């Protein structure tokens, strides 16, 4: 399942994309303010700027909006994560850049990321595996960079440690969102990114 397979009666793909972007924005705001279960499709339609009838031309249920939110987050995170990284160059520099990029993308998508982790449990048995697999794909990006570091002799860690460090990177960078009530009062984004990159690289390859 992917976002293209969410049922719609509209044939114009550009219009579908536009309307769904409006629904995603509205869904994130309402799910953040009220939670998924307390939000109605009528409220989503109103916030998005169109009627409930129009809403149901593009989705089947409120869950579809949550699914679209999750799918959009992972697409944007992956694009931001890989932005301006030279994967053919120095693997250690690529790892450093990927971690920094991830922190900045997390900053841009703070509310969306919170909604995703808080409300993913509300997805159907059909949609949930797809979303969880997207999470694994992000970890694989870091695992592949770490593997290249190993292949080129920059690191000497096995596959199990590569998997561990990939997960560690994801969790530590997400701290900027999940503990923002504390972290963001103590550090600027630039300070947090600098310290987090240094800390993670030190844990992967101690000096």
Short mmCIF file of C-alpha atoms in Angstrom, two decimals:
data_model
loop_
_atom_site.label_atom_id
_atom_site.label_comp_id
_atom_site.label_asym_id
_atom_site.label_seq_id
_atom_site.Cartn_x
_atom_site.Cartn_y
_atom_site.Cartn_z
CA UNK A 1 0.00 0.00 0.00
CA UNK A 2 1.18 3.53 -0.77
CA UNK A 3 -0.44 6.95 -0.96
CA UNK A 4 -1.31 6.41 -4.63
CA UNK A 5 -3.51 3.48 -3.61
CA UNK A 6 -5.74 5.45 -1.25
CA UNK A 7 -9.05 5.36 -3.12
CA UNK A 8 -10.23 8.51 -4.91
CA UNK A 9 -12.96 9.16 -7.46
CA UNK A 10 -10.99 12.10 -8.92
CA UNK A 11 -8.95 11.40 -12.07
CA UNK A 12 -6.87 14.59 -12.14
CA UNK A 13 -3.66 13.57 -10.33
CA UNK A 14 -2.53 17.17 -9.82
CA UNK A 15 -5.81 18.04 -8.15
CA UNK A 16 -5.60 14.90 -6.02
CA UNK A 17 -2.12 15.92 -4.87
CA UNK A 18 -3.26 19.48 -4.11
CA UNK A 19 -6.30 18.39 -2.11
CA UNK A 20 -4.37 15.76 -0.19
CA UNK A 21 -1.68 18.30 0.71
CA UNK A 22 -4.47 20.46 2.14
CA UNK A 23 -5.87 17.48 4.06
CA UNK A 24 -2.44 16.56 5.41
CA UNK A 25 -1.86 20.10 6.69
CA UNK A 26 -5.32 20.20 8.26
CA UNK A 27 -4.92 16.71 9.74
CA UNK A 28 -1.59 17.53 11.37
CA UNK A 29 -3.01 20.66 12.99
CA UNK A 30 -6.12 18.93 14.31
CA UNK A 31 -4.42 15.70 15.38
CA UNK A 32 -1.84 17.80 17.25
CA UNK A 33 -4.49 19.94 18.95
CA UNK A 34 -7.15 17.31 19.65
CA UNK A 35 -5.72 13.88 18.92
CA UNK A 36 -6.77 11.50 16.16
CA UNK A 37 -9.81 9.98 17.86
CA UNK A 38 -11.37 13.29 18.90
CA UNK A 39 -11.00 14.81 15.43
CA UNK A 40 -13.84 14.36 12.94
CA UNK A 41 -13.68 14.21 9.16
CA UNK A 42 -16.01 17.22 9.06
CA UNK A 43 -13.45 19.23 11.06
CA UNK A 44 -10.67 18.11 8.72
CA UNK A 45 -12.70 19.23 5.70
CA UNK A 46 -13.48 22.59 7.32
CA UNK A 47 -9.82 23.17 8.26
CA UNK A 48 -8.72 22.17 4.76
CA UNK A 49 -11.15 24.65 3.23
CA UNK A 50 -13.68 22.46 1.47
CA UNK A 51 -16.87 20.51 2.13
CA UNK A 52 -17.22 17.08 3.70
CA UNK A 53 -18.56 15.85 0.36
CA UNK A 54 -15.41 17.01 -1.40
CA UNK A 55 -13.27 15.36 1.28
CA UNK A 56 -14.82 11.96 0.57
CA UNK A 57 -13.97 12.29 -3.11
CA UNK A 58 -10.31 11.93 -2.14
CA UNK A 59 -10.32 9.53 0.83
CA UNK A 60 -12.45 6.75 2.31
CA UNK A 61 -12.05 7.47 6.01
CA UNK A 62 -10.35 9.58 8.65
CA UNK A 63 -7.69 6.88 8.92
CA UNK A 64 -6.71 7.60 5.31
CA UNK A 65 -5.79 11.15 6.36
CA UNK A 66 -3.52 9.80 9.11
CA UNK A 67 -2.00 7.37 6.65
CA UNK A 68 -1.34 10.18 4.18
CA UNK A 69 0.27 12.23 6.97
CA UNK A 70 2.62 9.36 7.87
CA UNK A 71 3.47 8.62 4.25
CA UNK A 72 4.19 12.29 3.53
CA UNK A 73 6.48 12.56 6.56
CA UNK A 74 8.62 9.62 5.52
CA UNK A 75 8.87 10.85 1.94
CA UNK A 76 10.01 14.31 3.07
CA UNK A 77 12.40 12.90 5.68
CA UNK A 78 14.05 10.60 3.14
CA UNK A 79 14.42 13.41 0.62
CA UNK A 80 15.87 15.75 3.24
CA UNK A 81 18.12 13.06 4.67
CA UNK A 82 19.75 12.35 1.31
CA UNK A 83 19.91 16.01 0.23
CA UNK A 84 23.34 17.19 -0.97
CA UNK A 85 25.15 14.10 0.30
CA UNK A 86 27.94 12.70 -1.85
CA UNK A 87 27.53 8.99 -1.22
CA UNK A 88 30.42 8.26 -3.60
CA UNK A 89 32.89 10.37 -1.62
CA UNK A 90 34.32 10.10 1.90
CA UNK A 91 31.88 7.81 3.80
CA UNK A 92 32.64 9.42 7.17
CA UNK A 93 31.75 12.86 5.78
CA UNK A 94 28.58 11.38 4.25
CA UNK A 95 27.61 9.96 7.64
CA UNK A 96 28.24 13.31 9.34
CA UNK A 97 26.18 15.14 6.72
CA UNK A 98 23.34 12.60 6.87
CA UNK A 99 23.04 12.96 10.65
CA UNK A 100 23.03 16.75 10.42
CA UNK A 101 20.46 16.70 7.61
CA UNK A 102 18.22 14.42 9.62
CA UNK A 103 18.25 16.78 12.60
CA UNK A 104 17.28 19.74 10.42
CA UNK A 105 14.48 17.78 8.73
CA UNK A 106 13.16 16.71 12.14
CA UNK A 107 13.13 20.37 13.15
CA UNK A 108 11.04 21.28 10.09
CA UNK A 109 8.57 18.44 10.74
CA UNK A 110 8.26 18.57 14.52
CA UNK A 111 4.47 18.52 14.76
CA UNK A 112 4.15 15.94 12.00
CA UNK A 113 6.66 13.61 13.66
CA UNK A 114 4.87 13.88 17.00
CA UNK A 115 1.53 13.07 15.37
CA UNK A 116 3.02 10.13 13.52
CA UNK A 117 4.46 8.46 16.62
CA UNK A 118 1.48 9.26 18.83
CA UNK A 119 -1.22 8.16 16.41
CA UNK A 120 0.35 5.40 14.25
CA UNK A 121 -1.38 2.86 16.51
CA UNK A 122 -4.65 4.02 14.99
CA UNK A 123 -3.69 2.77 11.51
CA UNK A 124 -5.26 -0.38 10.10
CA UNK A 125 -3.50 -3.74 9.92
CA UNK A 126 -3.11 -3.08 6.20
CA UNK A 127 -1.52 0.35 6.50
CA UNK A 128 0.60 -0.12 9.63
CA UNK A 129 3.20 -2.51 8.10
CA UNK A 130 3.79 -0.05 5.27
CA UNK A 131 4.45 2.82 7.67
CA UNK A 132 6.72 0.70 9.89
CA UNK A 133 8.65 -0.39 6.81
CA UNK A 134 9.23 3.27 5.95
CA UNK A 135 10.82 3.68 9.39
CA UNK A 136 13.09 0.72 8.65
CA UNK A 137 14.06 2.28 5.31
CA UNK A 138 15.36 5.37 7.11
CA UNK A 139 17.50 3.18 9.37
CA UNK A 140 18.79 1.32 6.31
CA UNK A 141 20.12 4.58 4.85
CA UNK A 142 22.37 4.96 7.89
CA UNK A 143 23.22 1.25 7.94
CA UNK A 144 24.38 1.47 4.32
CA UNK A 145 26.59 4.49 5.03
CA UNK A 146 28.09 2.65 8.02
CA UNK A 147 28.67 -0.43 5.87
CA UNK A 148 30.54 1.68 3.34
CA UNK A 149 32.69 3.04 6.18
CA UNK A 150 33.48 -0.57 7.10
CA UNK A 151 34.13 -1.62 3.49
CA UNK A 152 36.62 1.23 3.07
CA UNK A 153 38.36 0.52 6.38
CA UNK A 154 37.13 3.63 8.17
CA UNK A 155 35.22 1.55 10.75
CA UNK A 156 35.56 -1.94 12.16
CA UNK A 157 32.10 -2.95 13.37
CA UNK A 158 29.88 -5.90 12.46
CA UNK A 159 26.36 -5.90 11.03
CA UNK A 160 24.74 -6.06 14.46
CA UNK A 161 26.55 -2.92 15.59
CA UNK A 162 25.71 -1.16 12.32
CA UNK A 163 22.02 -1.87 12.93
CA UNK A 164 22.33 -0.67 16.54
CA UNK A 165 24.06 2.59 15.62
CA UNK A 166 21.52 3.29 12.86
CA UNK A 167 18.69 3.04 15.37
CA UNK A 168 20.66 5.10 17.88
CA UNK A 169 21.06 7.88 15.33
CA UNK A 170 17.33 8.00 14.62
CA UNK A 171 16.35 8.10 18.29
CA UNK A 172 18.98 10.59 19.42
CA UNK A 173 18.17 13.03 16.62
CA UNK A 174 14.44 12.78 17.35
CA UNK A 175 15.21 14.02 20.85
CA UNK A 176 14.96 17.52 19.37
CA UNK A 177 11.22 16.92 18.93
CA UNK A 178 10.29 14.51 21.68
CA UNK A 179 12.06 16.47 24.44
CA UNK A 180 11.71 19.88 22.89
CA UNK A 181 10.10 21.28 26.05
CA UNK A 182 13.54 20.86 27.68
CA UNK A 183 16.14 20.62 24.91
CA UNK A 184 14.96 23.64 22.95
CA UNK A 185 15.14 25.87 26.02
CA UNK A 186 18.80 24.96 26.53
CA UNK A 187 20.19 24.83 23.00
CA UNK A 188 19.68 26.47 19.64
CA UNK A 189 19.12 24.12 16.72
CA UNK A 190 22.68 24.73 15.53
CA UNK A 191 24.11 23.97 18.98
CA UNK A 192 22.05 20.80 19.30
CA UNK A 193 23.03 19.62 15.81
CA UNK A 194 26.73 20.23 16.45
CA UNK A 195 26.70 18.44 19.81
CA UNK A 196 24.55 15.55 18.60
CA UNK A 197 26.68 14.92 15.52
CA UNK A 198 29.84 14.97 17.65
CA UNK A 199 28.34 12.71 20.30
CA UNK A 200 27.03 10.16 17.81
CA UNK A 201 30.23 10.02 15.80
CA UNK A 202 32.24 9.58 19.01
CA UNK A 203 30.02 6.69 20.07
CA UNK A 204 30.40 5.01 16.68
CA UNK A 205 34.14 5.63 16.31
CA UNK A 206 35.70 6.58 19.66
CA UNK A 207 38.78 8.77 19.38
#
